[in-house]
PDB file of C-alpha atoms in Angstrom:
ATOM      1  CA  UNK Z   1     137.238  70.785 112.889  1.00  0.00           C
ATOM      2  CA  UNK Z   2     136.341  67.434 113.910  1.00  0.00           C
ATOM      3  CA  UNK Z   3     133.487  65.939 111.656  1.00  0.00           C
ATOM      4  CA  UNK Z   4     133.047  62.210 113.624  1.00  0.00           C
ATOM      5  CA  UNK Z   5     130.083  63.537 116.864  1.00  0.00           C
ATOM      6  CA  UNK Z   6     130.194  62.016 119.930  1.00  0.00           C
ATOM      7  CA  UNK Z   7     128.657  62.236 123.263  1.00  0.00           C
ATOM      8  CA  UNK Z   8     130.794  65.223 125.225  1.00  0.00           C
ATOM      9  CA  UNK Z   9     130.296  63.117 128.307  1.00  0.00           C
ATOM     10  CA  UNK Z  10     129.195  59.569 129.916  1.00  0.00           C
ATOM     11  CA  UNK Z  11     129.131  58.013 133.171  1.00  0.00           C
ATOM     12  CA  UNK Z  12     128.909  55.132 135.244  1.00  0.00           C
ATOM     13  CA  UNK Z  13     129.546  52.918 138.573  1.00  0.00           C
ATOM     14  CA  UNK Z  14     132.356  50.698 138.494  1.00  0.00           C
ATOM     15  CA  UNK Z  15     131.496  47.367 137.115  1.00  0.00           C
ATOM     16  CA  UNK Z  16     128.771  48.876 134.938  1.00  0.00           C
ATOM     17  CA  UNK Z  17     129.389  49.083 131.389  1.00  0.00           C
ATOM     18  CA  UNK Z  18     128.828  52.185 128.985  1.00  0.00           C
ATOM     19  CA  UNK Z  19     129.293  52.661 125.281  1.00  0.00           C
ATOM     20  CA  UNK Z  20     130.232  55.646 123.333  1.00  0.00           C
ATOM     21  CA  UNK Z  21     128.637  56.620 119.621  1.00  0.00           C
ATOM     22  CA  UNK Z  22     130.374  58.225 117.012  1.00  0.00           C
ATOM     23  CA  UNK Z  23     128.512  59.520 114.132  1.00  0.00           C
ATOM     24  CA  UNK Z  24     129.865  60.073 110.913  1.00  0.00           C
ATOM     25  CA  UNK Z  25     129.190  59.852 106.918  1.00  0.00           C
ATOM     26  CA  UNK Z  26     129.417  57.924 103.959  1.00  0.00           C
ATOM     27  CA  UNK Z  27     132.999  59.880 103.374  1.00  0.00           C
ATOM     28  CA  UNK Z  28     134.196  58.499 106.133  1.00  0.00           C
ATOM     29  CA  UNK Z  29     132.779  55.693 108.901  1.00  0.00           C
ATOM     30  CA  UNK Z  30     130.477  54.661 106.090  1.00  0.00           C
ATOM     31  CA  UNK Z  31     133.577  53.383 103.707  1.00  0.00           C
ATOM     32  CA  UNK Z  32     136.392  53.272 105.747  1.00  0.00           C
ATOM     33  CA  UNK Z  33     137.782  51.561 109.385  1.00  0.00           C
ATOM     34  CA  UNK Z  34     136.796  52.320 112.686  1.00  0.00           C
ATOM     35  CA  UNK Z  35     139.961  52.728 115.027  1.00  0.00           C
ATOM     36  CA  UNK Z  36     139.641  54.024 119.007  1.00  0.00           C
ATOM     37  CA  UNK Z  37     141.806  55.690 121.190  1.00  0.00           C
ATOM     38  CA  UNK Z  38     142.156  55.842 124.919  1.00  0.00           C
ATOM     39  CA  UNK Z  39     143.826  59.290 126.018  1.00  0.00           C
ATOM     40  CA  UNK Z  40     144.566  58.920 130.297  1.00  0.00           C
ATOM     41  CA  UNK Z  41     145.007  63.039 131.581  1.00  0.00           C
ATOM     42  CA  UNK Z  42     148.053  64.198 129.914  1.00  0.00           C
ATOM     43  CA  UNK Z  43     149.482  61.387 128.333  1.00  0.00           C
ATOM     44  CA  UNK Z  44     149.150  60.577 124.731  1.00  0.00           C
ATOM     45  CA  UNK Z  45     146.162  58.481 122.846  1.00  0.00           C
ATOM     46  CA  UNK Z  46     146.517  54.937 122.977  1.00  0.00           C
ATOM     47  CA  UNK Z  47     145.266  52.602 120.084  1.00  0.00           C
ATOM     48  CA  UNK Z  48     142.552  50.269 121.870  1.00  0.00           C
ATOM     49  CA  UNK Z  49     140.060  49.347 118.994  1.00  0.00           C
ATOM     50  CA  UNK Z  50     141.019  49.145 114.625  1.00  0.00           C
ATOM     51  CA  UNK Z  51     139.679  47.628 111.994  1.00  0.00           C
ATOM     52  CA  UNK Z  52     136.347  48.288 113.955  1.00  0.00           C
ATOM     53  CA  UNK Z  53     136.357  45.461 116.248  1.00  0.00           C
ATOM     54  CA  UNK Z  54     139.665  44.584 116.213  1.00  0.00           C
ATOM     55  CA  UNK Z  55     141.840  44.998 119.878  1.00  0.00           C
ATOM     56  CA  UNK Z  56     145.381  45.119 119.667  1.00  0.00           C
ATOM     57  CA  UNK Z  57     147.814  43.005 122.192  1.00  0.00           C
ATOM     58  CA  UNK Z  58     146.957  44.032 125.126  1.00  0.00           C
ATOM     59  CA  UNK Z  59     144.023  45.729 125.575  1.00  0.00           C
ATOM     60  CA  UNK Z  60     141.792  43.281 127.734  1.00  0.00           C
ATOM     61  CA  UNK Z  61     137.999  42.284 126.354  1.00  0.00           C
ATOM     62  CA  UNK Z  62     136.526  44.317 128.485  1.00  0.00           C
ATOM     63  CA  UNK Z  63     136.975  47.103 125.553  1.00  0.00           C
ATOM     64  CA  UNK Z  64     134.349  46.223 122.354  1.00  0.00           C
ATOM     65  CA  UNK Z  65     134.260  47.701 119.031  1.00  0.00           C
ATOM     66  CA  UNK Z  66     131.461  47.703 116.247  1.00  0.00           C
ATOM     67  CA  UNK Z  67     130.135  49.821 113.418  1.00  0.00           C
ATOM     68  CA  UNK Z  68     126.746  50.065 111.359  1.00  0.00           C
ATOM     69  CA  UNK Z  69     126.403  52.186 108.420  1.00  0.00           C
ATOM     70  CA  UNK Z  70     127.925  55.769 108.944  1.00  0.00           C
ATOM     71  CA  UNK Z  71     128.321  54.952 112.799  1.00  0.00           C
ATOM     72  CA  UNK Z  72     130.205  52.988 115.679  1.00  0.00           C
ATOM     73  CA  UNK Z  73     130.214  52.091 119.172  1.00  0.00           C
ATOM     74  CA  UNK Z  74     133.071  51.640 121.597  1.00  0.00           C
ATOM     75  CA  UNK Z  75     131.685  50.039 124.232  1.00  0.00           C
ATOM     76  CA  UNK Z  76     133.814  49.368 128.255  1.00  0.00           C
ATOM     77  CA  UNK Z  77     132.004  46.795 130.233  1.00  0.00           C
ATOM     78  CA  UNK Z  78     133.315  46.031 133.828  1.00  0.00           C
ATOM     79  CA  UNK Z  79     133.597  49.628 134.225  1.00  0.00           C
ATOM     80  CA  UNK Z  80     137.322  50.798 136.316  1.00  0.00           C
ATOM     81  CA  UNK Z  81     138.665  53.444 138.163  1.00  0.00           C
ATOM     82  CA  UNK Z  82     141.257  53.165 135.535  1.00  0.00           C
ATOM     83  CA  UNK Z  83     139.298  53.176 132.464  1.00  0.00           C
ATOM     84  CA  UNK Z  84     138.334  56.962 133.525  1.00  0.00           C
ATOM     85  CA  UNK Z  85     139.461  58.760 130.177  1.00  0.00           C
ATOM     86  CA  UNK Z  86     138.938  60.577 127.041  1.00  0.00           C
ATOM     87  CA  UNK Z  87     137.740  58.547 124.413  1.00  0.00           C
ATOM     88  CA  UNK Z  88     138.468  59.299 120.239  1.00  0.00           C
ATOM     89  CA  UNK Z  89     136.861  57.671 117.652  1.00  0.00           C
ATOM     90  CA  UNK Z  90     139.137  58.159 114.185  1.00  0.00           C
ATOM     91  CA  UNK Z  91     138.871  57.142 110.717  1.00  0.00           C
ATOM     92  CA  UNK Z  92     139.932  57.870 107.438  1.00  0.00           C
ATOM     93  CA  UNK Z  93     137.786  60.461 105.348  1.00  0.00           C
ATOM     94  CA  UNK Z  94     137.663  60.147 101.445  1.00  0.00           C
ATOM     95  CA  UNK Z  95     135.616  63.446 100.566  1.00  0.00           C
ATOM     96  CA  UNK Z  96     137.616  66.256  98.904  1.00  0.00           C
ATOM     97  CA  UNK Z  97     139.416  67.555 101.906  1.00  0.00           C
ATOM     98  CA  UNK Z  98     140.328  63.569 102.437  1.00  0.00           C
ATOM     99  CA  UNK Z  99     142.402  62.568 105.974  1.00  0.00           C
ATOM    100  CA  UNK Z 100     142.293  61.329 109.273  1.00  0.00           C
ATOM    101  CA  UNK Z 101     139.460  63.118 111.086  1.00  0.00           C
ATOM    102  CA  UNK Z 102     138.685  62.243 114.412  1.00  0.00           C
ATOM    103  CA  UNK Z 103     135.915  62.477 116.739  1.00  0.00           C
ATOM    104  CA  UNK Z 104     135.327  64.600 119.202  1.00  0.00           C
ATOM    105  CA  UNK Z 105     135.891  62.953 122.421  1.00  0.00           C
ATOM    106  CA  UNK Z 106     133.849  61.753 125.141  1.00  0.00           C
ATOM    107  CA  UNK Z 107     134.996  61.757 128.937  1.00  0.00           C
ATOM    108  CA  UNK Z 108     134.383  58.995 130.651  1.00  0.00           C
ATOM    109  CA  UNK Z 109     133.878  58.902 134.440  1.00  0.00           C
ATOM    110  CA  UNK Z 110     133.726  56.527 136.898  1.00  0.00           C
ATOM    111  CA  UNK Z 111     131.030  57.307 139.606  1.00  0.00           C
TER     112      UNK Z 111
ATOM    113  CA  UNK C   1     161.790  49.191 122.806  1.00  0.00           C
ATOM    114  CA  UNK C   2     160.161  50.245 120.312  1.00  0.00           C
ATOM    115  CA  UNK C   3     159.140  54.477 120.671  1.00  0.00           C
ATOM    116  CA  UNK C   4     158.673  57.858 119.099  1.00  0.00           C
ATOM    117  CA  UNK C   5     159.676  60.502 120.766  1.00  0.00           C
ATOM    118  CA  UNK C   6     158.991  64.076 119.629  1.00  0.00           C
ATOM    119  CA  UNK C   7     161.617  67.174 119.860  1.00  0.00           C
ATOM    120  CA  UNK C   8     161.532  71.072 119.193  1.00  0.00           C
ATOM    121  CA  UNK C   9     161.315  73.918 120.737  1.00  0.00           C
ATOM    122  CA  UNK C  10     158.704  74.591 123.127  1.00  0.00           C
ATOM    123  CA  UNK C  11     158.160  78.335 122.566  1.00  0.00           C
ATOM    124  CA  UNK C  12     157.900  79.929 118.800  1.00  0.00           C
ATOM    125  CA  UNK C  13     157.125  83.948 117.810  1.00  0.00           C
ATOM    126  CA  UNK C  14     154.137  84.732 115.901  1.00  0.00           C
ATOM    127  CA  UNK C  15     155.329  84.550 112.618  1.00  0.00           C
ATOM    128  CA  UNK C  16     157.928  82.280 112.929  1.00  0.00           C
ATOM    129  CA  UNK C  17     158.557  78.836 111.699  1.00  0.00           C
ATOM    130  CA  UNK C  18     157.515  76.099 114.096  1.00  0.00           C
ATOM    131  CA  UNK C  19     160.123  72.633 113.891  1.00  0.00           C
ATOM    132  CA  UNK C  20     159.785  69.620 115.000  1.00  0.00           C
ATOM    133  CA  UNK C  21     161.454  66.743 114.984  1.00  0.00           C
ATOM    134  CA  UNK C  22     160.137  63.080 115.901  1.00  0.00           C
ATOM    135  CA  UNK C  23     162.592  60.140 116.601  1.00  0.00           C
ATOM    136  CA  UNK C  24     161.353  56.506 115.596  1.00  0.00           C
ATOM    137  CA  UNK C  25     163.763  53.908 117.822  1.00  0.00           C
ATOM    138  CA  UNK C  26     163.650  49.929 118.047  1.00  0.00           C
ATOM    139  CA  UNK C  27     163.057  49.693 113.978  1.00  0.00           C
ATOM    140  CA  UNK C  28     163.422  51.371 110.942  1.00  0.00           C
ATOM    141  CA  UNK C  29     161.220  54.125 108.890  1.00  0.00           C
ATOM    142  CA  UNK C  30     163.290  53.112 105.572  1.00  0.00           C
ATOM    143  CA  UNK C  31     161.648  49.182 106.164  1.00  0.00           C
ATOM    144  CA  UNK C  32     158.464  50.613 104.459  1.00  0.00           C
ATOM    145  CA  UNK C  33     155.013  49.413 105.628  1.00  0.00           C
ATOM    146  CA  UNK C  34     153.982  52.303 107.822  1.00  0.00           C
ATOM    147  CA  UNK C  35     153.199  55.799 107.429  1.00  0.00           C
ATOM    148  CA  UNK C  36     154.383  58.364 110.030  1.00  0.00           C
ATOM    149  CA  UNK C  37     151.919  61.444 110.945  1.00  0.00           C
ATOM    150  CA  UNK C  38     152.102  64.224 113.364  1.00  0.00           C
ATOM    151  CA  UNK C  39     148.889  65.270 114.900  1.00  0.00           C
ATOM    152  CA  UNK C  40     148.027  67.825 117.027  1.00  0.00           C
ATOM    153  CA  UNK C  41     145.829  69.100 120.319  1.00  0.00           C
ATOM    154  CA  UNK C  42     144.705  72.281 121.300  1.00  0.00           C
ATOM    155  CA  UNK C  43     144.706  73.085 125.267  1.00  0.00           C
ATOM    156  CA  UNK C  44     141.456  71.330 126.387  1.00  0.00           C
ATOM    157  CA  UNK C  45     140.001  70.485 122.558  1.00  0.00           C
ATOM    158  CA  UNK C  46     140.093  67.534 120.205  1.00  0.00           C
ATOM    159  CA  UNK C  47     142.717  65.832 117.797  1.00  0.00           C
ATOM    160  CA  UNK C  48     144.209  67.500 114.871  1.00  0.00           C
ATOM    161  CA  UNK C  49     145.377  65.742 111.946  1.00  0.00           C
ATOM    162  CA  UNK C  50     148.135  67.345 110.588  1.00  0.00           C
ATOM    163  CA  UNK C  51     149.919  65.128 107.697  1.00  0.00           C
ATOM    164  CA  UNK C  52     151.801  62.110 107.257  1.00  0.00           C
ATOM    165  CA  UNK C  53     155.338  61.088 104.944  1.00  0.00           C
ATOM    166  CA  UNK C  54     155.762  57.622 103.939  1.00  0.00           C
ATOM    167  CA  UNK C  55     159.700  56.653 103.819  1.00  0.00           C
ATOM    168  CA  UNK C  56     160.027  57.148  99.583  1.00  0.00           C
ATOM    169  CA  UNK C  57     159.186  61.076 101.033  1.00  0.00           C
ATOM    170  CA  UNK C  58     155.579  60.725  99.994  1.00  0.00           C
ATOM    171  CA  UNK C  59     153.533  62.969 101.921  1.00  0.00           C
ATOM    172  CA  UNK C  60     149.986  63.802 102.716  1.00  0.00           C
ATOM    173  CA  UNK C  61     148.377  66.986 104.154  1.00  0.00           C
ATOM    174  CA  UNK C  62     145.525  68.101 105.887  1.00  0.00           C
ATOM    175  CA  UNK C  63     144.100  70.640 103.116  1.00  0.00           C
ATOM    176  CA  UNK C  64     143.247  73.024 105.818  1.00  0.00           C
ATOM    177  CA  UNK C  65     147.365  73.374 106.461  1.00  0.00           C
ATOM    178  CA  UNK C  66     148.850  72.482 103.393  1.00  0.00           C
ATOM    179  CA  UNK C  67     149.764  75.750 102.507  1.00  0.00           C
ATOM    180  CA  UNK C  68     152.067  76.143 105.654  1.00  0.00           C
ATOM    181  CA  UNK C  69     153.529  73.073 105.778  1.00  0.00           C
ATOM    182  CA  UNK C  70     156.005  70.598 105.000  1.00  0.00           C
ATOM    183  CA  UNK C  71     156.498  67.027 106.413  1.00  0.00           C
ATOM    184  CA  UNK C  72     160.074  65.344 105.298  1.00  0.00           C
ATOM    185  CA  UNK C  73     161.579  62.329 106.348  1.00  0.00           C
ATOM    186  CA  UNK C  74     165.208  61.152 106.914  1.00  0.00           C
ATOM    187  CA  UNK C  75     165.833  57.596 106.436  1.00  0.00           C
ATOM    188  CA  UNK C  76     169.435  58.003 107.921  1.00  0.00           C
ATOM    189  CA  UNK C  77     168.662  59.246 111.221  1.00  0.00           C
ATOM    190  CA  UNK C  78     165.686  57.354 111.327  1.00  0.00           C
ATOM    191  CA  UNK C  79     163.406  60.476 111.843  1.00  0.00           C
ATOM    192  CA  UNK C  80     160.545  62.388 110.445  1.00  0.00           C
ATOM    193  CA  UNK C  81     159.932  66.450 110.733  1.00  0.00           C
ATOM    194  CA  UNK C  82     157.153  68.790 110.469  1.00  0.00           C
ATOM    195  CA  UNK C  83     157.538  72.004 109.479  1.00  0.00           C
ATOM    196  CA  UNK C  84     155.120  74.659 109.648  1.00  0.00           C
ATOM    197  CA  UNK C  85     155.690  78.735 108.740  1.00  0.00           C
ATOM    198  CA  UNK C  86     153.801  81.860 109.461  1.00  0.00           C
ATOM    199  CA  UNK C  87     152.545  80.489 112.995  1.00  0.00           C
ATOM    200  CA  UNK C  88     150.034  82.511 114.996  1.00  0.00           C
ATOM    201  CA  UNK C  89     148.512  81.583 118.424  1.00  0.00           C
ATOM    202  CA  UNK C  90     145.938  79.512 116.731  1.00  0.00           C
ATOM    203  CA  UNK C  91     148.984  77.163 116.657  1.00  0.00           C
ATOM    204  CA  UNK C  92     149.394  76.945 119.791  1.00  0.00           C
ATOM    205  CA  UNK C  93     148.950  72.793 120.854  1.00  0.00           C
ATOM    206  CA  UNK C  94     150.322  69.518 122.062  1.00  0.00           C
ATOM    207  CA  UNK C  95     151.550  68.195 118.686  1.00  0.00           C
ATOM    208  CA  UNK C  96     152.290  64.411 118.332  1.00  0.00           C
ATOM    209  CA  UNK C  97     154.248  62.402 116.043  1.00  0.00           C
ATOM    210  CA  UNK C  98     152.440  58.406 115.373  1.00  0.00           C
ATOM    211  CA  UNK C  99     152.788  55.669 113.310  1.00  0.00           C
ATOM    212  CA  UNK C 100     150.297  54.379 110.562  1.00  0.00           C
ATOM    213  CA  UNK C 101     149.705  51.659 108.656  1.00  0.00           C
ATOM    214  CA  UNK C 102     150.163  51.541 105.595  1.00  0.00           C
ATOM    215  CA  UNK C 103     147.319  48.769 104.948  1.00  0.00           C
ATOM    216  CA  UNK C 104     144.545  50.947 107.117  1.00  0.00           C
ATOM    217  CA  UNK C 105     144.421  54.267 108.934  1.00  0.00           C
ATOM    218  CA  UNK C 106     145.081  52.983 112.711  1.00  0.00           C
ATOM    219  CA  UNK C 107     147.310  54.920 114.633  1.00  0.00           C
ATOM    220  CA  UNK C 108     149.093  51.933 116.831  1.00  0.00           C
ATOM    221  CA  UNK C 109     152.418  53.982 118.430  1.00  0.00           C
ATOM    222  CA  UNK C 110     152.230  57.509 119.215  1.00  0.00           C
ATOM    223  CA  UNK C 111     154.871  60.023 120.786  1.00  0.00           C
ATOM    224  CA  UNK C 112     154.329  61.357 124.440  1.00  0.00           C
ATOM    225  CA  UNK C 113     153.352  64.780 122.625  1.00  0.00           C
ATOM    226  CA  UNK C 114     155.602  68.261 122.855  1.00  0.00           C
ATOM    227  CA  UNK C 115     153.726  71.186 124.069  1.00  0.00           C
ATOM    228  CA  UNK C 116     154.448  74.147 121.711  1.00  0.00           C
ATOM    229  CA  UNK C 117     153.647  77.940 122.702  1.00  0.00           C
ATOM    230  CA  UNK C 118     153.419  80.741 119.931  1.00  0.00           C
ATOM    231  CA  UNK C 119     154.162  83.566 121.660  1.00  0.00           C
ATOM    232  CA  UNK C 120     156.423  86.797 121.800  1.00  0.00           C
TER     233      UNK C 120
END
């Protein structure tokens, strides 16, 4: 279902930083805003990145945004226990079948 | 404090008609400016999107579901409900109500998420 790829899986040492991809198309990433989510074990998502760089109240620096043609990064430097999570890109998709679509999540773990 | 908060029941028949209900407190839907969606997980997969109603009753659906469903609002109680009929086990998920805005497609307040079985 999901039509935004991204990496099933990253990991680092605390302090470290990684970043997460998230491929799309012109339908979507390519015309539209970037927005990630933060989803802690079995609790809901949690907005941390919109308007592709953009970080609500709240969310601490340490969390970066960007996006370049039909992609984006989310990238986590200063890597924490805490930060250990499933990660969703989401956007908006204008093709025929037009909606949110989301990515498909990345786990993040903290060696 | 401003919260969503999803209800329904938790187990449904194949067959049946899934409802649920999601509660918007510490504002109102009827102030316009925001669009409210429910979304939903499968047990270990990704996010759903399922549909969204704007307060006027204005409603969008995922294509894939349309046919099954039906998102309403109700200004008075200050809630939003999804609908969905002729439910099978593919339906079974964590489903989440969320808030939109209007002006872009971030999702900045979601529900803690109702776990819903289909099952007999």
């Amino acid at each position: 279902q999901s039509v935004l790829t991204q990496p099933p899986s990253v990991s680092a040492a605390p302090g470290q930083k990684v970043t997460i991809s998230c491929s799309g198309s012109s339908s979507n990433i390519g015309n539209n805003y970037v927005s990630w989510y933060q989803q802690l074990p079995g609790t809901a998502p949690k907005l941390l990145i919109y308007d592709n760089d953009k970080r609500p109240s709240g969310i601490p620096d340490r969390f970066s945004g960007s996006r370049s043609g039909t992609s984006a990064t989310l990238g986590i430097t200063g890597l924490q226990p805490g930060d250990e999570a499933d990660y969703y890109c989401g956007t908006w998709d204008s093709s025929l079948s037009a909606g949110h679509v989301f990515g498909t999540g990345t786990k993040v773990t903290v060696l | 404090q401003v919260q969503l908060q999803e209800s329904g029941p938790g187990l449904v028949k194949p067959s049946q008609t899934l409802s649920l209900t999601c509660t918007f407190s510490g504002g109102s839907i009827s102030r316009g400016g925001h669009y409210w969606n429910w979304i939903r997980q499968h047990p270990g997969r990704g996010l759903e999107w399922i549909g969204y109603v704007f307060y006027s009753g204005t409603t969008y659906y995922n294509e894939s579901l349309k046919s099954r469903i039906v998102i309403s609002v109700d200004t008075t109680k200050n809630q939003f409900s999804l609908k969905m009929r002729s439910v099978t086990t593919a339906d079974t998920a964590v489903y989440f109500c969320a808030r939109q805005s209007s002006s872009s497609s971030w999702l900045d307040l979601w529900g803690q998420g109702t776990l819903v079985t289909v099952s007999s």
